[in-house]
Amino acid sequence: MSEISKAYEPQSVEDKWYDFWLKQGCFTADPKSAKPAYSIVIPPPNVTGMLHMGHVLNNTIQDILSRKARMDGKEVLWLPGTDHAGIATQVMVEKQLKKEEKKSRHDLGREEFLKRVWVWKEKHGDIIINQLKKLGCSCDWTRERFTMDPEYSRCVQKVFVELYKKGLIYRGKRMVNWCPVSQTALSDEEVEMKPQNGFMYHFKVQVADCSGAVSAPNSAVTDRRYNESDIKLTDTWLTIATTRPETIPGDTAVAVNPKDPRYAALVGKFIVRPLPAELPLAQKLIPIVGDEHVDFEFGTGVLKVTPAHDKADFDIGTRHKLPLIEVINADGTMNTLAGGPLAGLDRFKARKVAVEILTEQGVMIEAKPYENNVGFSQRADVPIEPRLSEQWFLKYPAVPESKACVADGRMKFHPDRWAKVYDHWLTNIQDWCISRQLWWGHRIPVWERTFDCFSIGSVYTSVSDLLSISAKTQEFIGKESSDVVVSIDGKQVTTDAKKLLDLGLELNKTDAEVREIKVQVCTINPKVISALELERWTQDSDVLDTWFSSWLWPFATMGWPENTETLKKFYPTTDLVTGPDIIFFWVARMIMAGYEFMGEAESALPKKFALPDAMPFQNVYFTGIIRDKQGRKMSKTLGNSPDPLVLIAQYGADALRFGTMRSAPLGQDVLFDEKDVELGRNFCNKLWNACRFRQMQGGEVQGEIERTLLTPDDKWILLKLDAAIREVTIALNEYKFSEATAALYKFFWSEYCDWYVEASKASLPRPPAEAAPGEAPIAAVALSPEVEARKANTIAVIDFVLSHTIRLFHPFVPFITEELWNGMGYATDMPDNQGGKTIMNAPWPLPFDEDFKGHYGLDDCYVEMTDTKYELVRNGRDLRRAGNIQAAKKVKYVFKPAQHLTPHDAEVIKLLLNAESLEVNDAYQPPKGTPVVASPLGELFLPLEGLIDVAAEKIRLTKEVEKIKSEIVKVEQKLANPNFTTKVPPAVLAEHEQRLVEWRTRLAHTQASLEALG
RNA sequence: GCGCGGUUAGCUCAGUGGUAGAGCAUUACCUUCACACGGUAGGGGUCGCAGGUUCGAAACCUGCACCGCGCACCA
């Protein structure tokens, strides 16, 4: 800090120190260190992502925790990385491909397309990482991970094999949430319910009797064997309510509640389905079934059942063995089974057309505007389509352990109300659909081949034979059979099973129709894989949900499945900082994965990982969600999200960090306002200038404080510093970041700058004024030894306070504090690993112990005494108003002390009053009308010789008197109440009595001031 | 429907039973030699409503209203 600019300029400071920290390896965690470990894994941002305010909030908190831990002497690992964001990344590259080459991914083919994704990743994947660096994040970049790194991929696939082997992963045909835009299945968590304004359509259908009909349960509707002649249309019509008339062609029944007196008798009869209109009557007939699911209060009490396109209807269909008719394609268009006019139309267009057809038929009764909740694909923002398809599912592992660790408080959530949400989700947990019909992601490590049932036992005799694996590989499999899991028609078999014949026949003898069996091999063993591929086995084409890789993040990033030094040192991690919006997506799943793969929870893995408690982190801090000033969520479409990098360029990273922290209370959403960042900048500037003031006093860092020379003001600020250290430390321990910043702000601005710095000027003789141009330089005035000593001691106090303050601030505003730490010379006295090189490992300030306080005479009475002095000053300044005197104008005060006043205190009061002089006069007789304030220290007069507006001042003081009187009445009433005086704790009683005395004193003082005005 | 937050100064928010607070905004004055990204002094609140507990409630309890969120959903 050789050149001290008048205002802090972050641009010239931030990059310099970040480079320095990197070069010095300050962020690199050493697993061999003897220091206690502290670790955090970053919530990996999407590799396609750009830094937004949510990242700023989240990562600033992680950085504060990491930096604080380093100063606490911990060995810190903050492990960074990105995730591959399956859908988002694939869509982004597809868009680029379309734009630049007018091609789809199918034009390129899977392999070539994936090459393009990697090219994109190499080119743009580190954008967000570099942005995090701009923010000052002290991540160990040497350990940066990406969820598609080869080692990471192996972890994901290994985990898949393990879970497959345990029977927790299975493939099944289920109703899933289908996104017609991305054309993939989604998990339940990726579906967001949104209220939609639509219509509730009421239409009528005619009831038919069909006495001779056979409702063939398992046949497709087109195979129905009704005789047209057996069908008797009745006069009864039923009204059905639906929001989705386009699915009518997929209806295979109408359901009523069997207890509903209106309809119970109709169960067993049929209705004529109005769509597709062109079908012959016999094919339009669908049964009326009785099902308890139907709520007869709702709609008309008659429910159309579309088992292929609705989850609840699917269940009804299963109960009544209804056929399924799929009428909607994977892309959301209608297929030919939907009927001529609808076929080929988009589902929403088809809805309109269906309504038109029904209207033409004269069966449409009404369309009421209706708001209902529709599931939307979170990613593509279109309504999802429930769809029957074959997908991979996971039965969640280690659920009881995961529930217990949070419920019994071993893992703490901050704020803890999220524990309830977490528990509720785990209690109602459904199997996780983990397969995605995408190309970008971890391919499912399952190979499949279909065999003719009759060749089993004749051509193939054993499982390994079936796998057509050479003798050499067979041996390998024999050794590492845990690597290879084989299923035949979904049932796991052992690889060394010799009795394939029995196995195969047993599997198939129940159904003569089945002529083929499916054999699955789940493995990540490359030798086995190459053998399989040679034999035309095909790998499952699906990839895994991105969260199926990020749930392994806390240990897969640390070298698992090897038992690495890093894992030993840093797992389980200490804190996790994330948003509550991914509590199910990520947090809950990581906990389950931790128990499953790192702990004793029935893991098939080597016991080297069997940690007594394998939960992946001890504390989870849930941030709020950043909103704009109007409380709206920040979003790209609204354009209400400021670009953090623009803010950093404009105000500095420290300003952004401090401002964000100050306005982010624990667990509450944050309404972001650029004003907050401005506040941060102003704060940094204040810090800068306070240090600048110290620099202007000249001289080296003063390490030694001479206790005999301490003034009451010195003791006051040291005690305030002690309090600030306590407050900030406690706040950080409780994850109350806004409280910590508020405490720092108050201490530094309102106590140190506003009072101490000003008071200290009494001990710091002004440096000689600059000579005006053309004049001879003014010679420095020699100071007396006493004054020199006092000056040096004051500077020592300033250096002490600043060197502590800067450290307290470091986790919040790392750049400016590093600049000041070095620039002010506070680093020079310290050992290299204790702050000598960088403030990053300077020790975190500790509250003063009793010895320290005793040595320096830091008694709490100095706080009270000095507060009284400052209160007198505040009142004295207020006197200027009576004379309408400008703040800058120097005026003469007279002080009539009530007790001994040291010359130093008199000087301090004079300075703080910005007085031309302060005459201390025991015998002062003020002229009538002289404004005065009284305090326990004495009376302070501002002789104005008739300048004051007596009337206005009287009014003000009279109001003041009234206010004080009312306060006195309040306290008196309390004290007069025997209920109060007998029941209240003595301390509170004493406090009230004391307060009454104080108010009475104030009353006397104010009345004296009033009388003085005549 | 179930659950969870919130409601305090114009705005954003602290405040876990004992004198209602901060920042911003605002008013007046001030470029005084660390800082106008600053200083000094001020104005501004029956703490959402109604009950209850208590000597005492912004805080604890009950109910209600409104705002927001999550989960589950009825076609």
PDB file of C-alpha atoms in Angstrom, chain A residues 819-998:
ATOM      1  CA  GLU A 819      -4.520  -6.227   0.420  1.00  0.00           C
ATOM      2  CA  LEU A 820      -4.729  -4.420   3.740  1.00  0.00           C
ATOM      3  CA  TRP A 821      -3.169  -7.223   5.732  1.00  0.00           C
ATOM      4  CA  ASN A 822      -0.085  -7.040   3.587  1.00  0.00           C
ATOM      5  CA  GLY A 823      -0.201  -3.341   2.842  1.00  0.00           C
ATOM      6  CA  MET A 824      -0.518  -2.325   6.460  1.00  0.00           C
ATOM      7  CA  GLY A 825       2.369  -4.543   7.395  1.00  0.00           C
ATOM      8  CA  TYR A 826       0.409  -6.747   9.773  1.00  0.00           C
ATOM      9  CA  ALA A 827       1.680  -9.799   7.931  1.00  0.00           C
ATOM     10  CA  THR A 828       5.324  -9.058   8.632  1.00  0.00           C
ATOM     11  CA  ASP A 829       5.454 -10.049  12.283  1.00  0.00           C
ATOM     12  CA  MET A 830       3.734 -13.362  11.738  1.00  0.00           C
ATOM     13  CA  PRO A 831       5.240 -16.767  10.968  1.00  0.00           C
ATOM     14  CA  ASP A 832       4.683 -17.797   7.374  1.00  0.00           C
ATOM     15  CA  ASN A 833       2.031 -20.349   8.240  1.00  0.00           C
ATOM     16  CA  GLN A 834       0.304 -18.013  10.679  1.00  0.00           C
ATOM     17  CA  GLY A 835      -0.456 -15.085   8.451  1.00  0.00           C
ATOM     18  CA  GLY A 836       3.054 -14.085   7.439  1.00  0.00           C
ATOM     19  CA  LYS A 837       2.403 -14.802   3.787  1.00  0.00           C
ATOM     20  CA  THR A 838      -1.302 -14.405   3.563  1.00  0.00           C
ATOM     21  CA  ILE A 839      -4.148 -13.511   5.829  1.00  0.00           C
ATOM     22  CA  MET A 840      -5.749 -16.780   4.756  1.00  0.00           C
ATOM     23  CA  ASN A 841      -3.984 -18.691   7.463  1.00  0.00           C
ATOM     24  CA  ALA A 842      -3.699 -15.932  10.014  1.00  0.00           C
ATOM     25  CA  PRO A 843      -5.296 -17.030  13.258  1.00  0.00           C
ATOM     26  CA  TRP A 844      -8.919 -16.208  13.824  1.00  0.00           C
ATOM     27  CA  PRO A 845      -9.152 -13.638  16.655  1.00  0.00           C
ATOM     28  CA  LEU A 846     -10.152 -15.047  20.006  1.00  0.00           C
ATOM     29  CA  PRO A 847     -12.089 -13.196  22.680  1.00  0.00           C
ATOM     30  CA  PHE A 848      -9.796 -11.726  25.310  1.00  0.00           C
ATOM     31  CA  ASP A 849      -9.121 -13.855  28.321  1.00  0.00           C
ATOM     32  CA  GLU A 850      -9.187 -12.578  31.868  1.00  0.00           C
ATOM     33  CA  ASP A 851      -5.409 -12.268  32.062  1.00  0.00           C
ATOM     34  CA  PHE A 852      -5.344 -10.027  29.043  1.00  0.00           C
ATOM     35  CA  LYS A 853      -8.175  -7.906  30.351  1.00  0.00           C
ATOM     36  CA  GLY A 854      -6.571  -7.683  33.764  1.00  0.00           C
ATOM     37  CA  HIS A 855      -3.202  -6.721  32.356  1.00  0.00           C
ATOM     38  CA  TYR A 856      -4.606  -3.876  30.309  1.00  0.00           C
ATOM     39  CA  GLY A 857      -7.184  -2.860  32.866  1.00  0.00           C
ATOM     40  CA  LEU A 858     -10.075  -3.554  30.551  1.00  0.00           C
ATOM     41  CA  ASP A 859     -12.861  -3.148  33.028  1.00  0.00           C
ATOM     42  CA  ASP A 860     -16.439  -2.861  31.865  1.00  0.00           C
ATOM     43  CA  CYS A 861     -16.741   0.394  33.786  1.00  0.00           C
ATOM     44  CA  TYR A 862     -14.805   2.024  30.948  1.00  0.00           C
ATOM     45  CA  VAL A 863     -17.583   1.197  28.569  1.00  0.00           C
ATOM     46  CA  GLU A 864     -20.135   2.879  30.768  1.00  0.00           C
ATOM     47  CA  MET A 865     -17.923   5.837  31.519  1.00  0.00           C
ATOM     48  CA  THR A 866     -17.057   6.419  27.904  1.00  0.00           C
ATOM     49  CA  ASP A 867     -20.611   5.932  26.726  1.00  0.00           C
ATOM     50  CA  THR A 868     -21.581   8.695  29.136  1.00  0.00           C
ATOM     51  CA  LYS A 869     -18.914  10.927  27.667  1.00  0.00           C
ATOM     52  CA  TYR A 870     -20.085  10.268  24.133  1.00  0.00           C
ATOM     53  CA  GLU A 871     -23.659  10.844  25.156  1.00  0.00           C
ATOM     54  CA  LEU A 872     -22.640  14.248  26.476  1.00  0.00           C
ATOM     55  CA  VAL A 873     -20.971  14.950  23.152  1.00  0.00           C
ATOM     56  CA  ARG A 874     -24.058  13.914  21.234  1.00  0.00           C
ATOM     57  CA  ASN A 875     -26.189  16.260  23.335  1.00  0.00           C
ATOM     58  CA  GLY A 876     -23.626  18.984  23.022  1.00  0.00           C
ATOM     59  CA  ARG A 877     -23.639  18.729  19.252  1.00  0.00           C
ATOM     60  CA  ASP A 878     -27.379  18.941  19.395  1.00  0.00           C
ATOM     61  CA  LEU A 879     -27.081  22.352  21.046  1.00  0.00           C
ATOM     62  CA  ARG A 880     -25.864  23.779  17.778  1.00  0.00           C
ATOM     63  CA  ARG A 881     -29.307  23.367  16.438  1.00  0.00           C
ATOM     64  CA  ALA A 882     -30.668  25.819  18.971  1.00  0.00           C
ATOM     65  CA  GLY A 883     -28.546  28.480  17.366  1.00  0.00           C
ATOM     66  CA  ASN A 884     -28.943  27.042  13.920  1.00  0.00           C
ATOM     67  CA  ILE A 885     -25.191  26.738  13.772  1.00  0.00           C
ATOM     68  CA  GLN A 886     -23.700  24.889  10.857  1.00  0.00           C
ATOM     69  CA  ALA A 887     -21.979  21.649  11.639  1.00  0.00           C
ATOM     70  CA  ALA A 888     -18.700  22.905  10.294  1.00  0.00           C
ATOM     71  CA  LYS A 889     -18.649  26.134  12.212  1.00  0.00           C
ATOM     72  CA  LYS A 890     -16.274  26.167  15.136  1.00  0.00           C
ATOM     73  CA  VAL A 891     -17.919  27.353  18.318  1.00  0.00           C
ATOM     74  CA  LYS A 892     -16.857  27.857  21.887  1.00  0.00           C
ATOM     75  CA  TYR A 893     -18.318  25.597  24.556  1.00  0.00           C
ATOM     76  CA  VAL A 894     -18.057  25.982  28.290  1.00  0.00           C
ATOM     77  CA  PHE A 895     -18.012  22.938  30.510  1.00  0.00           C
ATOM     78  CA  LYS A 896     -18.818  23.027  34.209  1.00  0.00           C
ATOM     79  CA  PRO A 897     -17.634  19.661  35.501  1.00  0.00           C
ATOM     80  CA  ALA A 898     -19.439  17.804  38.250  1.00  0.00           C
ATOM     81  CA  GLN A 899     -16.391  15.667  38.917  1.00  0.00           C
ATOM     82  CA  HIS A 900     -12.753  15.660  37.990  1.00  0.00           C
ATOM     83  CA  LEU A 901     -12.159  15.824  34.261  1.00  0.00           C
ATOM     84  CA  THR A 902      -8.749  14.943  32.859  1.00  0.00           C
ATOM     85  CA  PRO A 903      -7.244  17.360  30.361  1.00  0.00           C
ATOM     86  CA  HIS A 904      -7.181  14.490  27.887  1.00  0.00           C
ATOM     87  CA  ASP A 905     -10.898  13.872  28.253  1.00  0.00           C
ATOM     88  CA  ALA A 906     -11.497  17.574  27.867  1.00  0.00           C
ATOM     89  CA  GLU A 907      -9.502  17.498  24.672  1.00  0.00           C
ATOM     90  CA  VAL A 908     -11.453  14.488  23.422  1.00  0.00           C
ATOM     91  CA  ILE A 909     -14.741  16.214  24.149  1.00  0.00           C
ATOM     92  CA  LYS A 910     -13.573  19.354  22.431  1.00  0.00           C
ATOM     93  CA  LEU A 911     -12.561  17.420  19.343  1.00  0.00           C
ATOM     94  CA  LEU A 912     -15.710  15.360  19.205  1.00  0.00           C
ATOM     95  CA  LEU A 913     -17.776  18.524  19.540  1.00  0.00           C
ATOM     96  CA  ASN A 914     -15.816  20.064  16.730  1.00  0.00           C
ATOM     97  CA  ALA A 915     -15.419  23.025  19.080  1.00  0.00           C
ATOM     98  CA  GLU A 916     -13.137  25.956  18.655  1.00  0.00           C
ATOM     99  CA  SER A 917     -12.497  25.688  22.355  1.00  0.00           C
ATOM    100  CA  LEU A 918     -13.825  24.016  25.458  1.00  0.00           C
ATOM    101  CA  GLU A 919     -13.452  26.158  28.518  1.00  0.00           C
ATOM    102  CA  VAL A 920     -13.531  24.063  31.661  1.00  0.00           C
ATOM    103  CA  ASN A 921     -14.842  26.299  34.387  1.00  0.00           C
ATOM    104  CA  ASP A 922     -16.047  25.133  37.811  1.00  0.00           C
ATOM    105  CA  ALA A 923     -17.592  28.440  38.619  1.00  0.00           C
ATOM    106  CA  TYR A 924     -19.230  29.281  35.356  1.00  0.00           C
ATOM    107  CA  GLN A 925     -22.291  31.536  35.656  1.00  0.00           C
ATOM    108  CA  PRO A 926     -24.117  31.350  32.362  1.00  0.00           C
ATOM    109  CA  PRO A 927     -26.001  34.355  31.086  1.00  0.00           C
ATOM    110  CA  LYS A 928     -29.739  33.938  31.021  1.00  0.00           C
ATOM    111  CA  GLY A 929     -30.837  32.017  27.935  1.00  0.00           C
ATOM    112  CA  THR A 930     -27.657  30.021  27.454  1.00  0.00           C
ATOM    113  CA  PRO A 931     -28.429  26.558  26.065  1.00  0.00           C
ATOM    114  CA  VAL A 932     -27.132  23.833  28.297  1.00  0.00           C
ATOM    115  CA  VAL A 933     -27.064  20.063  28.516  1.00  0.00           C
ATOM    116  CA  ALA A 934     -26.423  18.285  31.731  1.00  0.00           C
ATOM    117  CA  SER A 935     -24.852  14.925  32.254  1.00  0.00           C
ATOM    118  CA  PRO A 936     -23.360  13.013  35.177  1.00  0.00           C
ATOM    119  CA  LEU A 937     -20.043  14.467  34.070  1.00  0.00           C
ATOM    120  CA  GLY A 938     -21.203  18.039  34.378  1.00  0.00           C
ATOM    121  CA  GLU A 939     -22.984  20.762  32.458  1.00  0.00           C
ATOM    122  CA  LEU A 940     -22.086  21.750  28.959  1.00  0.00           C
ATOM    123  CA  PHE A 941     -22.977  25.262  27.834  1.00  0.00           C
ATOM    124  CA  LEU A 942     -23.058  26.798  24.434  1.00  0.00           C
ATOM    125  CA  PRO A 943     -22.937  30.556  25.016  1.00  0.00           C
ATOM    126  CA  LEU A 944     -24.584  32.087  22.006  1.00  0.00           C
ATOM    127  CA  GLU A 945     -25.248  35.639  23.140  1.00  0.00           C
ATOM    128  CA  GLY A 946     -28.836  35.794  22.156  1.00  0.00           C
ATOM    129  CA  LEU A 947     -28.482  34.101  18.796  1.00  0.00           C
ATOM    130  CA  ILE A 948     -30.817  31.296  19.568  1.00  0.00           C
ATOM    131  CA  ASP A 949     -34.439  30.904  18.688  1.00  0.00           C
ATOM    132  CA  VAL A 950     -35.599  30.687  22.289  1.00  0.00           C
ATOM    133  CA  ALA A 951     -39.213  29.963  21.439  1.00  0.00           C
ATOM    134  CA  ALA A 952     -38.432  27.058  19.123  1.00  0.00           C
ATOM    135  CA  GLU A 953     -35.941  25.603  21.531  1.00  0.00           C
ATOM    136  CA  LYS A 954     -38.444  25.878  24.378  1.00  0.00           C
ATOM    137  CA  ILE A 955     -41.018  23.995  22.374  1.00  0.00           C
ATOM    138  CA  ARG A 956     -38.548  21.245  21.611  1.00  0.00           C
ATOM    139  CA  LEU A 957     -37.422  20.920  25.207  1.00  0.00           C
ATOM    140  CA  THR A 958     -40.998  21.005  26.463  1.00  0.00           C
ATOM    141  CA  LYS A 959     -41.815  18.093  24.190  1.00  0.00           C
ATOM    142  CA  GLU A 960     -38.778  16.326  25.476  1.00  0.00           C
ATOM    143  CA  VAL A 961     -39.882  16.895  29.067  1.00  0.00           C
ATOM    144  CA  GLU A 962     -43.312  15.499  28.288  1.00  0.00           C
ATOM    145  CA  LYS A 963     -41.828  12.417  26.754  1.00  0.00           C
ATOM    146  CA  ILE A 964     -39.554  11.815  29.710  1.00  0.00           C
ATOM    147  CA  LYS A 965     -42.437  12.337  32.104  1.00  0.00           C
ATOM    148  CA  SER A 966     -44.524   9.744  30.337  1.00  0.00           C
ATOM    149  CA  GLU A 967     -41.656   7.276  30.544  1.00  0.00           C
ATOM    150  CA  ILE A 968     -41.349   8.012  34.248  1.00  0.00           C
ATOM    151  CA  VAL A 969     -45.049   7.413  34.728  1.00  0.00           C
ATOM    152  CA  LYS A 970     -44.750   4.077  32.967  1.00  0.00           C
ATOM    153  CA  VAL A 971     -41.950   2.885  35.191  1.00  0.00           C
ATOM    154  CA  GLU A 972     -43.533   4.317  38.332  1.00  0.00           C
ATOM    155  CA  GLN A 973     -46.747   2.512  37.622  1.00  0.00           C
ATOM    156  CA  LYS A 974     -44.927  -0.748  37.260  1.00  0.00           C
ATOM    157  CA  LEU A 975     -43.014  -0.232  40.458  1.00  0.00           C
ATOM    158  CA  ALA A 976     -46.165   0.725  42.314  1.00  0.00           C
ATOM    159  CA  ASN A 977     -47.786  -2.536  41.325  1.00  0.00           C
ATOM    160  CA  PRO A 978     -47.241  -5.064  44.148  1.00  0.00           C
ATOM    161  CA  ASN A 979     -47.841  -7.848  41.653  1.00  0.00           C
ATOM    162  CA  PHE A 980     -44.857  -6.585  39.773  1.00  0.00           C
ATOM    163  CA  THR A 981     -42.539  -5.935  42.665  1.00  0.00           C
ATOM    164  CA  THR A 982     -43.210  -9.254  44.371  1.00  0.00           C
ATOM    165  CA  LYS A 983     -43.172 -11.534  41.352  1.00  0.00           C
ATOM    166  CA  VAL A 984     -40.465 -10.151  39.195  1.00  0.00           C
ATOM    167  CA  PRO A 985     -36.873 -11.439  39.363  1.00  0.00           C
ATOM    168  CA  PRO A 986     -34.666  -9.161  41.462  1.00  0.00           C
ATOM    169  CA  ALA A 987     -32.454  -8.277  38.525  1.00  0.00           C
ATOM    170  CA  VAL A 988     -35.410  -7.008  36.548  1.00  0.00           C
ATOM    171  CA  LEU A 989     -36.673  -5.084  39.510  1.00  0.00           C
ATOM    172  CA  ALA A 990     -33.289  -3.457  40.010  1.00  0.00           C
ATOM    173  CA  GLU A 991     -33.147  -2.643  36.341  1.00  0.00           C
ATOM    174  CA  HIS A 992     -36.470  -0.855  36.524  1.00  0.00           C
ATOM    175  CA  GLU A 993     -35.460   1.052  39.619  1.00  0.00           C
ATOM    176  CA  GLN A 994     -32.250   2.084  37.944  1.00  0.00           C
ATOM    177  CA  ARG A 995     -34.176   3.143  34.886  1.00  0.00           C
ATOM    178  CA  LEU A 996     -36.468   5.311  36.996  1.00  0.00           C
ATOM    179  CA  VAL A 997     -33.440   7.063  38.474  1.00  0.00           C
ATOM    180  CA  GLU A 998     -32.022   7.654  35.017  1.00  0.00           C
TER     181      GLU A 998
END
